[in-house]
Amino acid sequence: MKSINLGNSGLEASAVALGCMRIAELGTSELAQLIDACLEAGIDFFDHADIYGGGRCEERFGEYLHTHPGVRDRILIQSKCGIRPGFFDFSLPHILHSVDQSLTRLQTDHLDVLLLHRPDTLMEPEEVAEAFTHLHQSGKVRHFGVSNQNPSQMALLQKYVPFKLIADQLQFGPAHTPLVDSGLNVNIKSPLGTMYDGGVLEYCRLNEITIQTWSPFLFGFFEGVFLTSERYTELTRTLGRIGERYRLSPGAAAVAWVARHPAKIQTIIGSTKPQRVRENARGADVELTREEWYEIYRSAGNRLP
């Protein structure tokens, strides 16, 4: 498994990470098999959030760490905070409380990365800066980033936060491509030319912020998995055909598609099946040709100008 540098932090992480949103449903042995499969495949980065499973996902992961001494020193743990029932909260008390609760559930003394989850329009950046400073100085969080934020939101936060933001977690995959659509259709009166994110792809590349892609196998906003959808049969066939050239499954070919972008995007996969994790992880080490990348893009229904 190749590694990427998260932002310019010097923190080396696997190009594929495991998203832990659904691990609460696993039995103890099933969870152990899943994490062991990740480690065997070279995945050393695990993505959490305080709201996943109502905190139960972090708790289950912490139970694994407790019974497998030494694993914590081999992995990187990221968690997110800011989503509360019915509202978003980037206040200092909530950030500090959320991190303390996550550390307790995960049974660790620090997070390698903390992301602010969905944007809070009532955010006071000075307050966030105070929270981050406290967490860093106390050794509870090593690095910071955001999730689902546009360039202006990150620039506003960065003006006050004394630590370099190293990541922005965004939805991206072969069936969800707004991240690249507008850049391919500049100055063209077309739905694909509509910029929904303020040019976040280019902003992150210019400012050495790693994009982490969540739900790379979904289409729409949690509408479904494209690999099993009749709406994306051509895309699935194309991924299968191209994947065969490299002995990859269609899912692994989708990972290769994400990894091919020169932005060095980190792919977060959310599978709870060890074999699927092993299969998909292989995609990060295959470099598709330029022609193959665009063929997959077009097979999802995208037209080039």
mmCIF file of C-alpha atoms in Angstrom:
data_model
loop_
_atom_site.group_PDB
_atom_site.id
_atom_site.type_symbol
_atom_site.label_atom_id
_atom_site.label_comp_id
_atom_site.label_asym_id
_atom_site.label_seq_id
_atom_site.Cartn_x
_atom_site.Cartn_y
_atom_site.Cartn_z
ATOM 1 C CA MET A 1 0.000 0.000 0.000
ATOM 2 C CA LYS A 2 1.488 3.322 -1.026
ATOM 3 C CA SER A 3 1.481 6.186 1.445
ATOM 4 C CA ILE A 4 0.567 9.833 1.062
ATOM 5 C CA ASN A 5 1.643 12.855 3.059
ATOM 6 C CA LEU A 6 -1.401 14.378 4.730
ATOM 7 C CA GLY A 7 -1.220 18.041 3.794
ATOM 8 C CA ASN A 8 2.340 19.143 4.382
ATOM 9 C CA SER A 9 2.299 17.837 7.940
ATOM 10 C CA GLY A 10 4.875 15.118 7.406
ATOM 11 C CA LEU A 11 2.254 12.652 8.624
ATOM 12 C CA GLU A 12 2.460 9.629 6.312
ATOM 13 C CA ALA A 13 -0.765 7.662 5.905
ATOM 14 C CA SER A 14 -2.000 4.847 3.716
ATOM 15 C CA ALA A 15 -3.633 5.991 0.474
ATOM 16 C CA VAL A 16 -6.721 4.004 1.455
ATOM 17 C CA ALA A 17 -8.330 4.466 4.861
ATOM 18 C CA LEU A 18 -11.094 2.568 6.613
ATOM 19 C CA GLY A 19 -14.225 4.549 7.416
ATOM 20 C CA CYS A 20 -15.625 3.205 10.667
ATOM 21 C CA MET A 21 -19.206 4.460 10.419
ATOM 22 C CA ARG A 22 -20.751 0.970 10.404
ATOM 23 C CA ILE A 23 -18.521 -1.115 12.652
ATOM 24 C CA ALA A 24 -20.912 -0.973 15.624
ATOM 25 C CA GLU A 25 -22.978 -3.698 13.983
ATOM 26 C CA LEU A 26 -20.088 -6.180 13.979
ATOM 27 C CA GLY A 27 -19.409 -8.869 16.527
ATOM 28 C CA THR A 28 -16.118 -8.864 18.425
ATOM 29 C CA SER A 29 -14.468 -11.486 16.223
ATOM 30 C CA GLU A 30 -15.856 -9.873 13.044
ATOM 31 C CA LEU A 31 -14.406 -6.505 14.025
ATOM 32 C CA ALA A 32 -11.037 -8.079 14.809
ATOM 33 C CA GLN A 33 -11.003 -9.791 11.419
ATOM 34 C CA LEU A 34 -11.852 -6.509 9.683
ATOM 35 C CA ILE A 35 -9.103 -4.495 11.375
ATOM 36 C CA ASP A 36 -6.611 -7.315 10.919
ATOM 37 C CA ALA A 37 -7.468 -7.399 7.203
ATOM 38 C CA CYS A 38 -6.828 -3.652 7.009
ATOM 39 C CA LEU A 39 -3.432 -3.995 8.626
ATOM 40 C CA GLU A 40 -2.516 -6.909 6.360
ATOM 41 C CA ALA A 41 -3.505 -4.823 3.315
ATOM 42 C CA GLY A 42 -1.354 -1.903 4.490
ATOM 43 C CA ILE A 43 -4.214 0.302 5.692
ATOM 44 C CA ASP A 44 -3.029 2.197 8.755
ATOM 45 C CA PHE A 45 -5.519 5.101 8.827
ATOM 46 C CA PHE A 46 -8.924 4.806 10.517
ATOM 47 C CA ASP A 47 -11.621 7.462 10.193
ATOM 48 C CA HIS A 48 -14.182 7.985 12.966
ATOM 49 C CA ALA A 49 -16.711 10.606 14.067
ATOM 50 C CA ASP A 50 -18.310 11.190 17.435
ATOM 51 C CA ILE A 51 -21.769 10.624 15.922
ATOM 52 C CA TYR A 52 -21.047 7.280 14.228
ATOM 53 C CA GLY A 53 -23.305 4.754 15.887
ATOM 54 C CA GLY A 54 -24.031 7.333 18.579
ATOM 55 C CA GLY A 55 -20.454 6.905 19.796
ATOM 56 C CA ARG A 56 -20.641 3.129 19.742
ATOM 57 C CA CYS A 57 -18.293 2.823 16.740
ATOM 58 C CA GLU A 58 -15.473 4.570 18.588
ATOM 59 C CA GLU A 59 -16.255 2.478 21.650
ATOM 60 C CA ARG A 60 -16.002 -0.796 19.735
ATOM 61 C CA PHE A 61 -12.743 0.297 18.125
ATOM 62 C CA GLY A 62 -11.385 1.172 21.574
ATOM 63 C CA GLU A 63 -12.288 -2.304 22.808
ATOM 64 C CA TYR A 64 -10.247 -3.774 19.974
ATOM 65 C CA LEU A 65 -7.261 -1.573 20.813
ATOM 66 C CA HIS A 66 -7.509 -2.558 24.473
ATOM 67 C CA THR A 67 -7.287 -6.255 23.622
ATOM 68 C CA HIS A 68 -4.600 -5.817 20.984
ATOM 69 C CA PRO A 69 -1.709 -3.998 22.674
ATOM 70 C CA GLY A 70 0.794 -2.483 20.283
ATOM 71 C CA VAL A 71 -1.673 -1.831 17.456
ATOM 72 C CA ARG A 72 -2.220 1.800 18.468
ATOM 73 C CA ASP A 73 1.443 2.559 17.806
ATOM 74 C CA ARG A 74 1.092 1.233 14.248
ATOM 75 C CA ILE A 75 -1.977 3.193 13.166
ATOM 76 C CA LEU A 76 -3.354 6.704 12.769
ATOM 77 C CA ILE A 77 -6.760 7.612 14.176
ATOM 78 C CA GLN A 78 -8.893 10.473 12.934
ATOM 79 C CA SER A 79 -12.202 11.579 14.359
ATOM 80 C CA LYS A 80 -14.682 14.347 13.634
ATOM 81 C CA CYS A 81 -16.964 16.548 15.718
ATOM 82 C CA GLY A 82 -19.519 19.305 15.245
ATOM 83 C CA ILE A 83 -22.779 17.535 14.311
ATOM 84 C CA ARG A 84 -25.418 17.510 17.031
ATOM 85 C CA PRO A 85 -29.116 16.560 16.868
ATOM 86 C CA GLY A 86 -30.764 19.305 14.825
ATOM 87 C CA PHE A 87 -27.803 21.682 14.628
ATOM 88 C CA PHE A 88 -24.070 22.083 14.125
ATOM 89 C CA ASP A 89 -21.743 23.174 16.927
ATOM 90 C CA PHE A 90 -18.175 24.452 16.596
ATOM 91 C CA SER A 91 -18.205 26.081 20.014
ATOM 92 C CA LEU A 92 -15.170 25.736 22.250
ATOM 93 C CA PRO A 93 -16.985 23.760 24.991
ATOM 94 C CA HIS A 94 -18.438 21.293 22.518
ATOM 95 C CA ILE A 95 -15.169 20.699 20.639
ATOM 96 C CA LEU A 96 -13.277 20.088 23.874
ATOM 97 C CA HIS A 97 -16.005 17.853 25.316
ATOM 98 C CA SER A 98 -16.358 15.894 22.086
ATOM 99 C CA VAL A 99 -12.630 15.161 21.891
ATOM 100 C CA ASP A 100 -12.504 14.064 25.524
ATOM 101 C CA GLN A 101 -15.423 11.717 24.928
ATOM 102 C CA SER A 102 -13.837 10.319 21.757
ATOM 103 C CA LEU A 103 -10.536 9.672 23.528
ATOM 104 C CA THR A 104 -12.344 7.851 26.315
ATOM 105 C CA ARG A 105 -14.318 5.696 23.907
ATOM 106 C CA LEU A 106 -11.275 4.950 21.735
ATOM 107 C CA GLN A 107 -9.145 4.187 24.804
ATOM 108 C CA THR A 108 -6.280 6.321 23.548
ATOM 109 C CA ASP A 109 -4.593 9.462 24.820
ATOM 110 C CA HIS A 110 -4.567 11.347 21.509
ATOM 111 C CA LEU A 111 -6.101 11.711 18.071
ATOM 112 C CA ASP A 112 -3.717 11.978 15.156
ATOM 113 C CA VAL A 113 -6.208 14.149 13.272
ATOM 114 C CA LEU A 114 -9.380 15.994 14.282
ATOM 115 C CA LEU A 115 -11.771 17.266 11.607
ATOM 116 C CA LEU A 116 -14.634 19.682 12.031
ATOM 117 C CA HIS A 117 -17.573 17.841 10.511
ATOM 118 C CA ARG A 118 -20.201 19.783 8.495
ATOM 119 C CA PRO A 119 -19.855 23.602 8.433
ATOM 120 C CA ASP A 120 -21.378 25.552 11.312
ATOM 121 C CA THR A 121 -22.565 28.931 9.977
ATOM 122 C CA LEU A 122 -22.493 30.280 13.548
ATOM 123 C CA MET A 123 -18.806 29.424 13.858
ATOM 124 C CA GLU A 124 -16.609 31.903 15.707
ATOM 125 C CA PRO A 125 -13.147 31.189 14.231
ATOM 126 C CA GLU A 126 -11.378 32.696 17.225
ATOM 127 C CA GLU A 127 -13.222 30.227 19.442
ATOM 128 C CA VAL A 128 -12.223 27.299 17.239
ATOM 129 C CA ALA A 129 -8.626 28.525 17.335
ATOM 130 C CA GLU A 130 -8.719 28.574 21.128
ATOM 131 C CA ALA A 131 -10.091 25.028 21.207
ATOM 132 C CA PHE A 132 -7.482 23.744 18.757
ATOM 133 C CA THR A 133 -4.665 25.420 20.675
ATOM 134 C CA HIS A 134 -5.787 23.850 23.931
ATOM 135 C CA LEU A 135 -6.097 20.403 22.344
ATOM 136 C CA HIS A 136 -2.685 20.631 20.699
ATOM 137 C CA GLN A 137 -0.850 21.956 23.737
ATOM 138 C CA SER A 138 -2.403 19.267 25.940
ATOM 139 C CA GLY A 139 -1.265 16.589 23.500
ATOM 140 C CA LYS A 140 -4.792 15.404 22.771
ATOM 141 C CA VAL A 141 -4.756 16.210 19.026
ATOM 142 C CA ARG A 142 -1.726 16.291 16.709
ATOM 143 C CA HIS A 143 -3.245 17.773 13.528
ATOM 144 C CA PHE A 144 -6.452 19.462 12.395
ATOM 145 C CA GLY A 145 -8.662 19.648 9.326
ATOM 146 C CA VAL A 146 -12.234 20.039 8.145
ATOM 147 C CA SER A 147 -14.924 18.130 6.325
ATOM 148 C CA ASN A 148 -17.330 19.329 3.627
ATOM 149 C CA GLN A 149 -15.971 22.886 3.594
ATOM 150 C CA ASN A 150 -15.405 25.242 0.668
ATOM 151 C CA PRO A 151 -12.308 27.415 0.102
ATOM 152 C CA SER A 152 -13.699 30.553 1.749
ATOM 153 C CA GLN A 153 -14.738 28.672 4.853
ATOM 154 C CA MET A 154 -11.282 27.147 5.163
ATOM 155 C CA ALA A 155 -9.572 30.478 4.511
ATOM 156 C CA LEU A 156 -11.667 32.155 7.216
ATOM 157 C CA LEU A 157 -10.780 29.446 9.711
ATOM 158 C CA GLN A 158 -7.107 29.405 8.725
ATOM 159 C CA LYS A 159 -6.842 33.161 9.343
ATOM 160 C CA TYR A 160 -7.294 32.513 13.061
ATOM 161 C CA VAL A 161 -6.154 28.934 13.641
ATOM 162 C CA PRO A 162 -2.383 28.782 14.291
ATOM 163 C CA PHE A 163 -2.106 25.252 12.896
ATOM 164 C CA LYS A 164 -2.095 24.342 9.224
ATOM 165 C CA LEU A 165 -5.300 22.628 8.159
ATOM 166 C CA ILE A 166 -4.163 19.378 6.573
ATOM 167 C CA ALA A 167 -7.347 17.758 5.225
ATOM 168 C CA ASP A 168 -10.794 18.403 3.815
ATOM 169 C CA GLN A 169 -13.098 15.396 3.631
ATOM 170 C CA LEU A 170 -15.453 15.565 0.634
ATOM 171 C CA GLN A 171 -17.712 13.195 -1.253
ATOM 172 C CA PHE A 172 -16.096 12.034 -4.488
ATOM 173 C CA GLY A 173 -16.195 8.939 -6.648
ATOM 174 C CA PRO A 174 -16.970 7.836 -10.214
ATOM 175 C CA ALA A 175 -20.712 8.404 -9.694
ATOM 176 C CA HIS A 176 -20.341 11.690 -7.775
ATOM 177 C CA THR A 177 -18.011 14.068 -9.596
ATOM 178 C CA PRO A 178 -18.869 17.737 -8.882
ATOM 179 C CA LEU A 179 -15.306 18.057 -7.573
ATOM 180 C CA VAL A 180 -13.971 17.845 -11.141
ATOM 181 C CA ASP A 181 -17.002 18.640 -13.335
ATOM 182 C CA SER A 182 -16.842 22.429 -13.230
ATOM 183 C CA GLY A 183 -13.095 22.446 -13.863
ATOM 184 C CA LEU A 184 -13.647 20.437 -17.030
ATOM 185 C CA ASN A 185 -16.439 22.731 -18.229
ATOM 186 C CA VAL A 186 -15.091 26.227 -17.607
ATOM 187 C CA ASN A 187 -17.010 29.061 -19.302
ATOM 188 C CA ILE A 188 -19.590 26.653 -20.679
ATOM 189 C CA LYS A 189 -23.311 27.102 -20.143
ATOM 190 C CA SER A 190 -23.990 23.594 -18.923
ATOM 191 C CA PRO A 191 -25.079 21.988 -15.642
ATOM 192 C CA LEU A 192 -21.631 20.395 -15.495
ATOM 193 C CA GLY A 193 -20.082 23.866 -15.607
ATOM 194 C CA THR A 194 -21.849 24.939 -12.420
ATOM 195 C CA MET A 195 -19.368 25.372 -9.591
ATOM 196 C CA TYR A 196 -20.921 24.076 -6.382
ATOM 197 C CA ASP A 197 -17.875 24.133 -4.141
ATOM 198 C CA GLY A 198 -15.952 27.316 -4.955
ATOM 199 C CA GLY A 199 -13.110 25.481 -6.666
ATOM 200 C CA VAL A 200 -12.183 23.435 -3.615
ATOM 201 C CA LEU A 201 -10.097 20.925 -5.583
ATOM 202 C CA GLU A 202 -7.702 23.573 -6.859
ATOM 203 C CA TYR A 203 -7.714 25.419 -3.519
ATOM 204 C CA CYS A 204 -6.658 22.276 -1.670
ATOM 205 C CA ARG A 205 -3.911 21.553 -4.178
ATOM 206 C CA LEU A 206 -2.612 25.128 -3.980
ATOM 207 C CA ASN A 207 -2.605 25.055 -0.177
ATOM 208 C CA GLU A 208 -1.332 21.488 0.309
ATOM 209 C CA ILE A 209 -4.543 20.254 1.897
ATOM 210 C CA THR A 210 -5.254 16.565 1.367
ATOM 211 C CA ILE A 211 -8.706 15.735 0.054
ATOM 212 C CA GLN A 212 -10.163 12.665 1.688
ATOM 213 C CA THR A 213 -13.047 11.195 -0.269
ATOM 214 C CA TRP A 214 -15.965 9.785 1.682
ATOM 215 C CA SER A 215 -18.439 7.256 0.243
ATOM 216 C CA PRO A 216 -16.621 6.784 -3.090
ATOM 217 C CA PHE A 217 -19.080 4.033 -4.071
ATOM 218 C CA LEU A 218 -22.234 6.089 -3.513
ATOM 219 C CA PHE A 219 -24.198 8.220 -5.944
ATOM 220 C CA GLY A 220 -26.196 11.281 -4.935
ATOM 221 C CA PHE A 221 -26.492 12.134 -1.267
ATOM 222 C CA PHE A 222 -26.682 8.652 0.260
ATOM 223 C CA GLU A 223 -29.033 7.542 -2.551
ATOM 224 C CA GLY A 224 -27.324 4.192 -3.033
ATOM 225 C CA VAL A 225 -24.281 2.222 -4.151
ATOM 226 C CA PHE A 226 -23.663 2.698 -7.873
ATOM 227 C CA LEU A 227 -22.160 -0.786 -8.259
ATOM 228 C CA THR A 228 -25.615 -2.313 -7.710
ATOM 229 C CA SER A 229 -27.721 0.413 -9.331
ATOM 230 C CA GLU A 230 -29.426 0.057 -12.722
ATOM 231 C CA ARG A 231 -28.701 3.756 -13.271
ATOM 232 C CA TYR A 232 -24.977 3.047 -13.505
ATOM 233 C CA THR A 233 -24.754 -0.231 -15.415
ATOM 234 C CA GLU A 234 -22.433 1.270 -18.046
ATOM 235 C CA LEU A 235 -20.114 2.617 -15.357
ATOM 236 C CA THR A 236 -20.029 -0.730 -13.571
ATOM 237 C CA ARG A 237 -19.331 -2.568 -16.847
ATOM 238 C CA THR A 238 -16.512 -0.168 -17.695
ATOM 239 C CA LEU A 239 -14.956 -0.536 -14.255
ATOM 240 C CA GLY A 240 -15.230 -4.307 -14.587
ATOM 241 C CA ARG A 241 -13.615 -4.358 -18.023
ATOM 242 C CA ILE A 242 -10.787 -1.994 -17.100
ATOM 243 C CA GLY A 243 -10.370 -3.704 -13.741
ATOM 244 C CA GLU A 244 -9.803 -7.057 -15.460
ATOM 245 C CA ARG A 245 -6.685 -5.646 -17.116
ATOM 246 C CA TYR A 246 -5.171 -5.156 -13.678
ATOM 247 C CA ARG A 247 -6.890 -8.075 -11.920
ATOM 248 C CA LEU A 248 -9.029 -5.678 -9.924
ATOM 249 C CA SER A 249 -12.664 -5.935 -8.897
ATOM 250 C CA PRO A 250 -14.967 -3.122 -10.121
ATOM 251 C CA GLY A 251 -14.792 -1.581 -6.638
ATOM 252 C CA ALA A 252 -11.003 -1.689 -6.642
ATOM 253 C CA ALA A 253 -11.002 -0.104 -10.106
ATOM 254 C CA ALA A 254 -13.089 2.738 -8.635
ATOM 255 C CA VAL A 255 -10.439 3.176 -5.929
ATOM 256 C CA ALA A 256 -7.772 3.255 -8.644
ATOM 257 C CA TRP A 257 -9.803 5.929 -10.450
ATOM 258 C CA VAL A 258 -9.809 8.147 -7.356
ATOM 259 C CA ALA A 259 -6.129 7.467 -6.652
ATOM 260 C CA ARG A 260 -5.147 8.353 -10.238
ATOM 261 C CA HIS A 261 -5.939 12.028 -9.730
ATOM 262 C CA PRO A 262 -2.734 14.039 -9.183
ATOM 263 C CA ALA A 263 -4.274 15.728 -6.141
ATOM 264 C CA LYS A 264 -3.219 12.554 -4.254
ATOM 265 C CA ILE A 265 -6.680 12.035 -2.800
ATOM 266 C CA GLN A 266 -7.011 9.642 0.120
ATOM 267 C CA THR A 267 -9.851 7.156 -0.422
ATOM 268 C CA ILE A 268 -11.960 6.275 2.594
ATOM 269 C CA ILE A 269 -13.760 2.971 2.137
ATOM 270 C CA GLY A 270 -16.508 1.893 4.510
ATOM 271 C CA SER A 271 -16.764 -1.844 3.903
ATOM 272 C CA THR A 272 -17.174 -4.173 6.873
ATOM 273 C CA LYS A 273 -16.177 -7.251 4.844
ATOM 274 C CA PRO A 274 -12.494 -8.237 5.214
ATOM 275 C CA GLN A 275 -12.240 -9.723 1.716
ATOM 276 C CA ARG A 276 -13.761 -6.629 0.128
ATOM 277 C CA VAL A 277 -11.326 -4.438 2.052
ATOM 278 C CA ARG A 278 -8.419 -6.516 0.727
ATOM 279 C CA GLU A 279 -9.766 -6.298 -2.822
ATOM 280 C CA ASN A 280 -10.460 -2.567 -2.780
ATOM 281 C CA ALA A 281 -7.150 -1.710 -1.127
ATOM 282 C CA ARG A 282 -5.300 -3.131 -4.139
ATOM 283 C CA GLY A 283 -6.755 -0.397 -6.337
ATOM 284 C CA ALA A 284 -4.617 2.307 -4.767
ATOM 285 C CA ASP A 285 -1.433 0.717 -6.085
ATOM 286 C CA VAL A 286 -2.607 0.584 -9.706
ATOM 287 C CA GLU A 287 -2.100 3.655 -11.887
ATOM 288 C CA LEU A 288 -4.734 3.919 -14.583
ATOM 289 C CA THR A 289 -3.849 5.523 -17.887
ATOM 290 C CA ARG A 290 -5.215 8.938 -18.740
ATOM 291 C CA GLU A 291 -7.446 7.307 -21.364
ATOM 292 C CA GLU A 292 -8.828 4.818 -18.838
ATOM 293 C CA TRP A 293 -9.559 7.550 -16.303
ATOM 294 C CA TYR A 294 -11.565 9.584 -18.795
ATOM 295 C CA GLU A 295 -13.345 6.484 -20.117
ATOM 296 C CA ILE A 296 -14.591 5.726 -16.594
ATOM 297 C CA TYR A 297 -15.602 9.360 -16.128
ATOM 298 C CA ARG A 298 -17.628 9.354 -19.349
ATOM 299 C CA SER A 299 -19.226 5.982 -18.611
ATOM 300 C CA ALA A 300 -20.891 7.538 -15.572
ATOM 301 C CA GLY A 301 -22.891 9.760 -17.913
ATOM 302 C CA ASN A 302 -20.547 12.737 -17.991
ATOM 303 C CA ARG A 303 -19.947 14.499 -21.299
ATOM 304 C CA LEU A 304 -16.742 16.275 -22.138
ATOM 305 C CA PRO A 305 -17.047 19.707 -23.825
#
